[in-house]
Amino acid sequence: MTTSFGAATGIVVPTDPEFRLQSFTGLKSSHSIAFTRNLRVFPVPFCSPTLIRAVSTPVKPETSATEPKRSKVEIFKEQSNFIRYPLNEEILTDTPNINEAATQLIKFHGSYQQYNRDERGTRSFSFMLRTKNPGGKVPNQLYLTMDDLADQFGIGTLRLTTRQTFQLHGVLKKDLKTVMSTIIRNMGSTLGACGDLNRNVLAPAAPLMTKEYQFAQETADNIAALLTPQSGFYYDVWVDGEKFMTSEPPEVVKARNDNSHGTNFPDSPEPIYGTQFLPRKFKIAVTVPTDNSVDILTNDIGVVVVSDENGEPQGFNIYVGGGMGRTHRMETTFPRLGEPLGYVPKADILYAIKAIVATQRDHGRRDDRRYSRMKYLISSWGIEKFRSVVEQYYGKKFEPFHELPEWEFKSYLGWHEQGDGALFCGLHVDNGRIGGKMKKTLREVIEKYNLNVRITPNQNLILCDIRSAWRRPITTVLAQAGLLHPKYVDPLNLTAMACPAFPLCPLAITEAERGIPDILKRVRAVFEKVGLKYSESVVIRVTGCPNGCARPYMAELGLVGDGPNSYQIWLGGTPNQTQIARTFMNKVKVQDLEKVFEPLFYYWKRKRQPKESFGDFTTRMGFEKLQELVDKWEGPVQSPARYNLKPFADKETYEAMEELAKLQNKTAHQLAMEVIRNFVAAQQNGKSE
């Protein structure tokens, strides 16, 4: 008998009616158990014909008899008693931080240890907490609780994330248990928001009452429940073992417990994850045809509802292998789009998801975390082999992928009907950061009208279940706090995203959230300089490092931090997020961005085809030609203006505006137009709404 890495056992077919083989909890051998002849087995087509696949321990062929190399994090997980030790001891010490092992384990509980990188000298440690909100759903009680916690224990702001969750920054170690337990007791959770397991499951945030949208949200909830850890470590650490479990649909319990095809670890507190959980983070999104508000192709698994001609959901198309993270100047790491795996009937979706997760669990790399995401497994194997292995865990063949219509990016900003007589209102929040007057006003509105909210994958907020009579007063109050109707927000801002980066993210190389406001103003100035209309826009995303939290590799213009005050420039994404961008330039200093932006936008204005997006234009032109245009750029050719709209009636007004503009790093014209737009917006919101 041979044993192999990845909870696998290869055995020769026995002739004895009873035989024994090693049982594993995760990747750690625990004991041997007996199996009888009625054990179901499945042949492994790419292995030796003498090997069979056993129910409890799916086979991963080994390449050597020695123990495979494992990363340090794998050792931490193995020795942690299911993600408890030493975190449970470290949070009780007087030090402001926790040790290396606990730092890795607390991620599974939904938290990262951080320190303020703007400060020099002794590190001031704090913790970021991230909630788990499938489909971005936030009950009224939880929103108000998070708002309170941000003021009492955080830095006074809430951060909406690109995976439809809250991030709460600045929590001190001594307050961790109080904050965690408060979230748990107020309809929330942070379990699995970080760490090597399934993260928050995305779904369209719009509270539409159509069958498809309701089914997508229900499916996201069920997938999240299926893949939630079962061993109780979260509640043991934060609420002393008290359970706050909600009732689960019977189909979820049945799918989790089913071991017909070797997906589970028998007798383990974690039937799907075992002691080792997954090799790396795992991301899933669910949506309906045309709605790509969730960046469906960037996930490890993308699930799309397929309905009949009457709009009745029948099953799901499944994409696999998407992922954004990479490492600079390591071409063996890369962002990747998901690709079609197949179609499953709606009754089978949880079993199919579980089969894919088990495949990654048992075959994904655990030696080098840079290559541990499922996208590298699929890139190595190819989709056909991957599908074949998944089908062994699934127990049946995938049906052919159903044809889908074109994808669209849907922001759901502004006012919309839910379909049940109520309204919802989508609010644009720059970079997802809620603070100051905006935070105070949102709380007042949400509390006064007892509203539930939803977080979008574009870092925005949706207020739900609004009566028609409330629309005007809510609109007026929100506008006074700067939460304007989307038609009064700069189109560049509406689709832009940035990760938090400095000062708290330990991985940041340069600015993102703090830098993007100025970058967007500079892009708008370039638009004006080269003659692009105010209504025209491009999808811009900025990250402080190459890990890709704001999904910059899907942007038409992506800026990825690659040094102090320096960015790698990516071009070629599309407005509907269906094409991956490519690296155009490296090490562009932030002060030199206009030298790249001006020629690119100038020639897009003059050489584009009808309705051609900026991303499609850069792909069609080719990077070699674009680089030539950038290198030879000497400025736009000035043409006589056909009209002259000047906001200044006299020199004194202009000079006063110019002085104010300099303080904000703007031109007098830019500031004047901004003041005029804000005034018009406030008037329009106050009268028409």
XYZ file of C-alpha atoms in Angstrom:
689
model
C 0.000 0.000 0.000
C 1.228 3.510 -0.812
C 0.050 6.797 0.643
C 0.194 10.141 -1.060
C -0.074 13.850 -0.361
C -3.516 15.441 -0.558
C -5.587 13.032 1.513
C -5.135 10.269 -1.011
C -4.429 6.579 -1.009
C -3.440 4.459 -3.985
C -4.108 0.751 -3.543
C -3.951 -2.435 -5.560
C -7.313 -4.150 -6.033
C -7.480 -6.762 -3.246
C -8.830 -10.301 -3.456
C -9.580 -10.591 0.249
C -13.226 -9.749 1.116
C -12.044 -7.261 3.704
C -9.053 -4.955 3.493
C -7.659 -1.992 5.370
C -6.315 1.335 4.191
C -5.157 4.529 5.799
C -7.758 7.103 6.783
C -6.847 10.777 6.801
C -8.145 13.889 8.482
C -7.062 16.557 6.042
C -3.511 15.632 5.143
C -2.610 13.990 8.422
C -2.833 10.213 8.756
C -4.974 9.310 11.755
C -5.946 5.638 11.823
C -6.902 2.738 9.603
C -10.468 1.642 9.021
C -11.972 -1.436 7.447
C -13.908 -1.497 4.187
C -15.885 -4.367 2.735
C -16.336 -5.469 -0.872
C -19.387 -3.294 -1.480
C -17.165 -0.203 -1.427
C -17.826 1.872 -4.575
C -14.721 2.654 -6.606
C -14.042 4.733 -9.708
C -11.201 4.189 -12.200
C -8.708 7.014 -12.592
C -8.153 7.365 -16.344
C -4.764 9.060 -16.148
C -3.292 6.719 -13.513
C -2.012 3.194 -13.602
C -4.832 0.710 -14.397
C -3.995 -1.181 -11.205
C -5.122 1.764 -9.068
C -8.673 2.407 -7.942
C -10.309 5.379 -6.240
C -11.772 4.638 -2.827
C -14.715 6.440 -1.281
C -13.039 7.931 1.765
C -9.654 8.839 0.349
C -9.628 10.048 -3.290
C -6.333 9.315 -5.011
C -3.639 11.784 -5.884
C -0.687 9.928 -7.457
C 2.603 10.534 -5.731
C 5.894 11.190 -7.395
C 8.116 9.996 -4.561
C 7.985 7.948 -1.385
C 9.109 10.879 0.754
C 6.817 13.372 2.475
C 6.100 16.191 0.005
C 7.323 19.649 0.897
C 4.726 21.809 2.590
C 4.589 25.524 3.250
C 4.891 26.872 6.779
C 1.185 27.737 6.810
C 0.325 24.068 6.214
C 2.275 23.155 9.357
C 0.479 25.874 11.344
C -2.885 24.511 10.231
C -1.954 20.912 11.039
C -0.843 21.776 14.578
C -3.731 24.162 15.333
C -6.445 21.771 16.573
C -8.718 22.998 13.792
C -7.660 26.656 13.788
C -7.684 27.199 17.570
C -4.128 26.954 18.867
C -2.134 29.138 19.537
C -4.628 31.900 18.633
C -6.823 31.116 21.636
C -3.829 31.769 23.905
C -2.278 34.651 21.987
C -5.365 36.877 22.177
C -5.184 36.704 25.988
C -1.617 38.015 26.350
C -0.748 41.623 27.210
C 1.259 42.265 24.040
C -0.428 44.405 21.330
C 0.245 41.783 18.645
C 0.066 38.008 18.155
C 2.755 35.554 17.006
C 3.366 34.264 13.488
C 1.239 31.133 13.736
C -1.689 32.996 15.287
C -1.368 35.696 12.628
C -2.023 33.059 9.970
C -4.821 31.365 11.901
C -6.769 34.522 12.727
C -7.366 34.965 9.001
C -9.742 31.995 9.109
C -11.661 33.909 11.771
C -11.974 36.901 9.443
C -9.159 39.163 10.624
C -5.703 40.388 9.597
C -3.040 41.794 11.902
C -1.817 45.177 10.651
C 0.224 48.180 11.738
C 0.282 51.810 10.685
C 3.001 52.102 8.054
C 2.886 55.900 8.085
C 4.369 55.853 11.571
C 8.071 55.322 12.221
C 9.615 53.637 15.222
C 7.667 51.191 17.358
C 4.907 49.499 15.385
C 1.369 50.334 16.496
C -0.482 47.074 15.864
C -4.191 46.772 15.187
C -6.539 44.349 13.474
C -8.771 44.573 10.434
C -12.026 42.618 10.678
C -13.957 41.528 7.595
C -17.551 40.345 7.706
C -19.160 37.500 5.764
C -22.272 38.635 3.867
C -23.350 36.252 1.060
C -24.709 38.322 -1.801
C -23.863 41.477 0.160
C -26.985 41.240 2.334
C -26.775 43.276 5.546
C -29.714 43.298 7.990
C -30.628 46.646 9.526
C -29.448 45.532 12.967
C -26.026 44.493 11.678
C -25.469 47.737 9.757
C -26.188 49.832 12.835
C -23.927 47.573 14.910
C -21.026 47.930 12.451
C -21.552 51.694 12.397
C -21.302 51.795 16.190
C -18.250 49.517 16.311
C -16.394 51.688 13.800
C -16.724 54.651 16.159
C -16.150 52.799 19.430
C -13.323 50.458 18.463
C -12.192 51.330 14.910
C -10.922 54.390 13.074
C -14.381 55.920 12.628
C -14.997 54.636 9.103
C -16.508 51.578 7.437
C -14.998 50.112 4.273
C -17.183 48.397 1.668
C -15.176 45.723 -0.149
C -15.104 44.322 -3.676
C -16.502 41.050 -2.276
C -19.634 42.610 -0.770
C -18.436 42.733 2.828
C -17.521 45.296 5.486
C -13.981 45.891 6.630
C -13.486 47.433 10.044
C -9.983 48.844 10.538
C -8.013 49.780 13.634
C -9.355 47.334 16.231
C -6.896 46.787 19.102
C -6.101 43.281 20.303
C -7.601 43.920 23.724
C -10.928 44.744 22.035
C -10.995 41.859 19.562
C -13.185 39.543 21.594
C -15.660 42.308 22.388
C -15.957 43.351 18.752
C -16.149 39.795 17.406
C -18.782 38.711 19.920
C -20.822 41.855 19.267
C -20.896 41.123 15.538
C -21.902 37.511 16.188
C -24.705 38.522 18.552
C -26.112 41.019 16.053
C -26.800 38.788 13.049
C -23.265 38.946 11.684
C -20.189 36.789 11.230
C -16.574 37.100 10.161
C -15.996 33.316 9.921
C -14.193 32.445 6.706
C -13.999 36.003 5.397
C -10.233 35.411 5.070
C -8.008 32.311 5.143
C -7.619 29.101 3.129
C -11.275 28.288 2.646
C -14.302 29.529 0.763
C -14.566 33.297 1.100
C -17.706 35.431 0.790
C -19.986 34.199 -2.002
C -20.913 36.977 -4.421
C -24.328 37.482 -6.015
C -26.039 40.465 -7.676
C -26.816 42.946 -4.910
C -30.004 44.285 -6.498
C -33.014 43.142 -4.414
C -35.041 42.324 -7.523
C -37.974 39.989 -7.006
C -37.694 38.064 -10.271
C -37.395 34.281 -10.085
C -33.845 34.327 -11.500
C -32.473 36.914 -9.089
C -34.162 35.330 -6.092
C -32.815 31.922 -7.102
C -29.286 33.303 -7.564
C -29.344 34.810 -4.061
C -30.747 31.607 -2.557
C -28.056 29.569 -4.297
C -25.320 31.893 -3.006
C -26.693 31.478 0.521
C -26.741 27.679 0.186
C -23.205 27.481 -1.215
C -21.967 29.702 1.616
C -23.680 27.448 4.168
C -22.361 24.257 2.536
C -18.764 25.446 2.759
C -18.915 27.045 6.212
C -16.497 25.378 8.691
C -18.248 22.922 11.015
C -15.734 22.264 13.812
C -16.813 25.172 16.028
C -13.388 26.855 16.345
C -14.824 30.306 15.614
C -17.381 30.194 18.424
C -14.931 28.533 20.829
C -12.495 31.418 20.492
C -14.851 34.420 20.419
C -17.986 33.463 22.401
C -16.569 30.677 24.577
C -18.238 27.911 22.617
C -21.735 29.384 22.600
C -23.383 28.512 19.282
C -25.159 31.041 17.101
C -26.023 28.759 14.224
C -29.003 29.525 12.030
C -31.152 26.747 10.638
C -29.901 25.328 7.355
C -32.019 24.090 4.449
C -32.178 20.280 4.479
C -30.632 20.116 0.997
C -27.484 21.819 2.355
C -27.136 19.379 5.245
C -27.740 16.431 2.934
C -25.144 17.597 0.409
C -22.536 18.294 3.088
C -22.947 14.856 4.680
C -23.071 12.923 1.427
C -19.924 10.888 0.817
C -21.084 8.757 -2.079
C -18.089 9.735 -4.184
C -15.250 10.283 -1.734
C -15.568 13.998 -1.117
C -15.605 13.815 2.697
C -13.284 12.955 5.573
C -15.250 10.436 7.666
C -15.317 11.100 11.403
C -13.662 14.505 10.998
C -15.067 17.648 12.664
C -14.497 19.222 9.239
C -16.060 16.766 6.764
C -15.117 18.820 3.677
C -12.011 20.696 4.823
C -10.221 18.221 7.127
C -7.365 19.530 9.244
C -5.666 21.313 6.352
C -8.614 23.159 4.836
C -7.846 24.323 1.260
C -4.407 25.090 -0.204
C -5.328 28.768 -0.565
C -8.250 31.209 -0.631
C -11.265 30.120 -2.678
C -13.773 32.467 -4.301
C -17.235 31.774 -5.708
C -19.791 34.029 -7.407
C -23.366 33.371 -8.540
C -25.269 35.472 -11.071
C -27.928 35.475 -13.775
C -27.388 35.796 -17.552
C -26.206 39.259 -18.723
C -25.561 40.518 -15.161
C -21.810 40.800 -14.642
C -21.982 43.018 -11.581
C -20.002 40.251 -9.813
C -16.969 39.997 -12.161
C -18.004 36.389 -12.715
C -14.874 35.305 -14.628
C -12.459 36.328 -11.853
C -13.654 33.658 -9.402
C -12.435 30.121 -8.721
C -16.010 29.092 -9.483
C -18.560 31.172 -11.386
C -22.153 29.922 -11.272
C -24.767 31.220 -13.739
C -28.494 30.510 -13.414
C -29.981 28.975 -16.593
C -33.758 29.327 -17.006
C -36.353 28.122 -19.485
C -38.362 30.373 -21.788
C -40.775 31.134 -18.946
C -38.003 32.419 -16.677
C -38.103 29.306 -14.495
C -34.592 28.324 -13.276
C -33.580 24.867 -14.531
C -29.896 24.580 -13.703
C -26.506 26.253 -13.826
C -23.579 26.875 -16.117
C -20.287 26.602 -14.217
C -17.036 28.459 -14.938
C -13.809 27.477 -13.162
C -10.259 28.733 -12.809
C -10.506 32.500 -12.474
C -8.250 34.466 -10.155
C -6.442 37.807 -9.979
C -3.374 37.476 -7.755
C 0.156 37.395 -9.169
C 3.735 38.297 -8.223
C 5.676 41.046 -10.000
C 8.262 39.865 -12.532
C 7.378 36.209 -12.032
C 5.780 35.234 -15.324
C 4.791 31.869 -13.885
C 2.204 33.736 -11.799
C -0.635 35.424 -13.637
C -4.229 36.616 -13.515
C -6.612 34.228 -15.265
C -10.196 34.179 -16.497
C -12.542 31.356 -15.624
C -13.475 28.958 -18.422
C -16.554 26.793 -18.997
C -16.667 23.504 -17.099
C -20.214 22.420 -17.927
C -23.868 22.518 -16.950
C -25.645 20.846 -14.009
C -29.355 20.547 -13.149
C -30.403 22.809 -10.284
C -30.771 19.890 -7.838
C -27.092 18.991 -8.337
C -25.392 22.349 -7.840
C -24.224 21.771 -4.247
C -22.770 18.370 -5.159
C -20.962 19.861 -8.165
C -19.532 22.708 -6.053
C -18.391 20.242 -3.416
C -16.716 18.071 -6.082
C -14.766 21.052 -7.453
C -13.694 22.101 -3.947
C -12.582 18.539 -3.137
C -10.521 18.421 -6.335
C -8.679 21.604 -5.407
C -8.341 20.436 -1.781
C -6.678 17.158 -2.746
C -4.681 18.211 -5.814
C -3.848 21.908 -5.379
C -0.263 22.722 -4.499
C 0.583 23.119 -0.824
C 4.342 23.636 -1.117
C 4.451 27.157 -2.570
C 1.513 29.440 -1.830
C 2.212 31.574 -4.881
C 0.948 28.645 -6.980
C -1.753 27.291 -4.672
C -4.860 28.815 -6.255
C -7.036 26.524 -8.357
C -6.242 28.499 -11.523
C -2.722 27.038 -11.487
C -4.040 23.498 -11.111
C -6.301 23.970 -14.137
C -3.528 25.675 -16.124
C -1.242 22.733 -15.353
C -3.755 19.983 -16.059
C -5.905 21.543 -18.748
C -9.673 21.775 -18.507
C -10.339 18.243 -19.844
C -8.298 16.478 -17.185
C -9.676 18.782 -14.504
C -13.232 18.015 -15.602
C -12.487 14.284 -15.573
C -11.222 14.363 -11.989
C -14.092 16.551 -10.770
C -16.570 14.127 -12.343
C -15.173 11.327 -10.175
C -16.040 13.312 -7.041
C -19.329 14.432 -8.584
C -20.334 10.904 -9.612
C -21.629 11.834 -13.050
C -20.706 13.659 -16.241
C -21.211 17.375 -16.687
C -23.715 18.289 -19.365
C -22.680 20.661 -22.193
C -22.418 24.348 -21.328
C -25.543 26.302 -22.319
C -25.200 29.299 -24.604
C -25.381 32.633 -22.783
C -26.118 36.199 -23.961
C -23.510 38.960 -23.795
C -22.441 40.102 -20.355
C -23.124 43.643 -19.127
C -21.759 45.520 -16.144
C -24.709 46.598 -13.994
C -24.122 49.049 -11.168
C -27.723 49.404 -9.911
C -27.031 52.992 -8.875
C -29.973 55.366 -8.559
C -33.631 54.543 -7.940
C -35.241 51.285 -9.101
C -38.358 49.246 -8.458
C -37.811 45.974 -6.600
C -40.847 44.280 -8.091
C -42.819 43.998 -4.860
C -44.103 47.564 -4.680
C -41.032 48.873 -2.863
C -38.017 50.762 -4.245
C -34.288 50.425 -3.819
C -31.655 53.130 -4.141
C -28.072 52.439 -5.217
C -25.537 54.894 -3.784
C -22.074 55.514 -5.196
C -19.431 55.483 -2.449
C -15.955 56.505 -3.601
C -13.680 53.511 -2.965
C -16.240 52.097 -0.548
C -15.090 54.343 2.309
C -17.983 55.495 4.522
C -17.008 58.222 6.947
C -17.699 61.734 8.149
C -20.985 63.382 7.195
C -21.821 60.561 4.784
C -21.573 57.991 7.562
C -23.704 60.064 9.934
C -26.391 60.670 7.303
C -26.522 57.047 6.167
C -27.024 55.918 9.722
C -29.843 58.419 10.245
C -31.655 57.276 7.094
C -31.131 53.546 7.679
C -32.191 53.829 11.315
C -35.171 56.150 10.748
C -36.721 54.070 7.965
C -35.582 50.687 9.328
C -33.898 49.806 6.021
C -31.918 46.697 5.167
C -28.914 47.307 2.918
C -26.768 45.445 0.429
C -23.133 45.912 -0.505
C -22.207 45.678 -4.192
C -19.037 44.132 -5.674
C -18.138 47.633 -6.879
C -17.839 48.986 -3.313
C -21.225 50.714 -3.384
C -24.284 50.535 -1.118
C -27.935 49.740 -1.875
C -30.742 50.855 0.416
C -33.597 48.328 0.187
C -37.340 48.141 0.842
C -38.087 51.859 0.486
C -41.684 53.023 0.271
C -42.524 55.410 -2.580
C -43.501 58.147 -0.122
C -40.011 58.070 1.384
C -38.200 58.660 -1.895
C -38.159 62.461 -1.895
C -37.111 63.064 1.719
C -34.437 60.370 1.500
C -33.074 61.802 -1.766
C -32.852 65.298 -0.306
C -31.059 64.214 2.860
C -28.597 62.019 0.951
C -27.774 64.778 -1.548
C -26.954 67.169 1.282
C -24.372 64.613 2.466
C -22.798 64.322 -1.004
C -24.579 61.071 -1.922
C -25.858 62.252 -5.282
C -27.899 60.669 -8.046
C -25.384 58.926 -10.352
C -26.039 61.344 -13.212
C -24.420 64.040 -11.062
C -21.289 61.991 -10.294
C -18.263 62.071 -12.590
C -18.576 59.004 -14.875
C -14.927 58.152 -14.189
C -15.704 57.772 -10.486
C -18.765 55.575 -11.053
C -16.765 52.574 -12.286
C -13.423 53.219 -10.556
C -12.170 51.038 -7.699
C -9.142 50.967 -5.431
C -7.937 48.746 -2.611
C -7.132 50.293 0.824
C -3.314 49.921 0.475
C -1.448 52.431 2.696
C -1.332 53.027 5.573
C -2.599 49.735 7.053
C -2.215 46.998 4.444
C 1.079 45.156 5.065
C 1.350 44.145 1.383
C 1.025 47.645 -0.128
C 3.915 48.900 -2.251
C 2.355 52.266 -3.071
C -0.874 54.249 -2.687
C -4.269 53.126 -3.989
C -7.324 54.400 -2.077
C -5.565 57.575 -0.968
C -4.087 58.097 -4.432
C -7.015 57.420 -6.740
C -8.967 60.669 -6.135
C -6.073 62.708 -7.517
C -5.477 60.223 -10.345
C -9.122 60.458 -11.453
C -8.988 64.268 -11.419
C -5.864 64.141 -13.531
C -7.495 61.731 -15.983
C -10.487 64.094 -16.219
C -8.096 66.979 -16.935
C -6.462 64.926 -19.701
C -9.906 64.146 -21.136
C -10.631 67.879 -21.304
C -7.227 68.591 -22.813
C -7.569 66.065 -25.654
C -11.221 66.844 -26.353
C -13.056 63.870 -24.844
C -16.587 64.544 -23.627
C -17.516 64.642 -19.948
C -19.974 61.774 -20.489
C -17.232 59.490 -21.806
C -15.465 57.179 -19.420
C -13.065 54.280 -18.963
C -12.932 51.643 -16.231
C -9.996 52.543 -13.968
C -8.857 50.366 -11.071
C -5.877 50.946 -8.787
C -4.149 48.561 -6.385
C -1.157 49.099 -4.132
C 0.355 45.691 -4.913
C -0.023 42.880 -7.488
C -2.441 40.756 -5.426
C -5.326 42.345 -7.283
C -7.952 42.954 -4.579
C -9.655 45.651 -6.686
C -9.449 43.378 -9.758
C -7.221 45.772 -11.774
C -6.444 43.129 -14.379
C -10.027 43.404 -15.658
C -9.900 47.202 -16.022
C -9.543 49.137 -19.246
C -6.817 51.054 -17.422
C -5.302 49.259 -14.459
C -2.636 50.753 -12.202
C -0.786 48.179 -10.105
C 1.740 49.347 -7.529
C 5.236 48.134 -8.389
C 7.398 50.473 -6.313
C 7.262 53.614 -4.153
C 5.094 56.147 -6.026
C 5.276 53.863 -9.058
C 2.780 51.829 -11.049
C 2.662 49.081 -13.600
C 0.108 50.047 -16.278
C -2.302 47.418 -17.591
C -4.477 47.951 -20.655
C -7.095 45.982 -22.541
C -9.917 45.086 -20.177
C -13.467 45.786 -21.299
C -16.366 47.733 -19.735
C -18.297 44.478 -19.168
C -15.303 42.738 -17.521
C -14.970 39.843 -19.966
C -11.423 40.334 -21.217
C -8.240 40.297 -19.197
C -5.829 43.203 -19.471
C -2.112 42.911 -20.232
C 0.965 44.704 -18.942
C 1.719 47.771 -21.027
C 4.424 49.606 -19.060
C 6.412 49.079 -15.854
C 7.697 51.476 -13.211
C 5.758 54.565 -14.291
C 6.189 57.212 -11.607
C 2.979 58.760 -10.362
C 4.117 62.234 -11.425
C 4.666 60.969 -14.993
C 1.241 59.411 -15.576
C 0.091 62.195 -17.935
C 2.976 61.334 -20.277
C 1.240 57.999 -20.814
C -2.398 59.036 -20.438
C -2.319 61.960 -22.883
C -1.207 60.103 -26.022
C -3.391 57.072 -25.234
C -6.573 59.114 -24.772
C -5.713 61.523 -27.590
C -5.428 58.741 -30.145
C -8.455 56.898 -28.716
C -10.437 60.086 -29.397
C -9.178 60.328 -32.994
C -8.624 56.753 -34.162
C -11.354 54.719 -32.459
C -14.081 52.964 -34.367
C -17.755 53.828 -33.737
C -18.674 53.038 -30.102
C -15.272 51.387 -29.530
C -14.336 51.313 -25.859
C -10.902 52.367 -24.688
C -10.018 48.781 -23.761
C -11.032 47.407 -27.149
C -9.142 50.255 -28.852
C -5.888 49.445 -27.051
C -6.238 45.772 -27.936
C -6.930 46.504 -31.611
C -4.068 48.988 -31.945
C -1.546 46.667 -30.314
C 0.897 47.540 -27.554
C 3.858 47.997 -29.883
C 2.067 50.760 -31.769
C 0.783 52.328 -28.553
C 4.278 52.361 -27.081
C 5.529 54.120 -30.192
C 2.829 56.783 -29.818
C 3.732 57.309 -26.158
C 7.464 57.555 -26.894
C 6.950 60.159 -29.646
C 4.337 62.209 -27.822
C 4.883 65.980 -27.836
C 1.396 67.124 -26.919
C -1.983 67.381 -28.628
C -2.413 69.386 -31.809
C -4.499 72.415 -30.874
C -7.467 73.146 -33.117
C -9.551 76.336 -33.064
C -12.432 76.078 -30.620
C -15.884 76.016 -32.185
C -17.374 77.614 -29.104
C -16.090 79.178 -25.921
C -17.855 78.548 -22.654
C -16.058 80.516 -19.937
C -17.353 80.381 -16.371
C -15.621 83.646 -15.386
C -17.113 87.076 -16.063
C -14.175 89.098 -14.711
C -10.491 88.793 -13.932
C -10.914 89.180 -10.161
C -13.243 86.159 -9.956
C -10.849 84.100 -12.043
C -7.849 84.972 -9.867
C -9.755 84.160 -6.660
C -10.879 80.822 -8.076
C -7.343 80.081 -9.251
C -5.973 80.565 -5.725
C -8.569 78.170 -4.303
C -7.924 75.673 -7.082
C -4.199 75.572 -6.364
C -4.932 74.404 -2.823
C -6.747 71.377 -4.300
C -4.224 70.726 -7.083
C -6.761 71.716 -9.766
C -7.124 74.328 -12.479
C -9.485 77.241 -11.960
C -11.696 75.892 -14.745
C -11.869 72.421 -13.152
C -12.842 73.812 -9.755
C -15.423 76.161 -11.272
C -17.058 73.349 -13.226
C -17.071 71.151 -10.123
C -18.806 73.876 -8.096
C -21.372 74.416 -10.844
C -22.080 70.679 -11.224
C -22.517 70.241 -7.465
C -24.859 73.234 -7.317
C -26.963 71.937 -10.196
C -27.022 68.478 -8.634
C -28.210 69.794 -5.280
C -30.921 71.860 -6.972
C -32.087 68.987 -9.149
C -32.146 66.519 -6.277
C -34.006 68.938 -4.055
C -36.698 69.837 -6.623
C -37.276 66.897 -8.952
C -36.967 64.105 -6.417
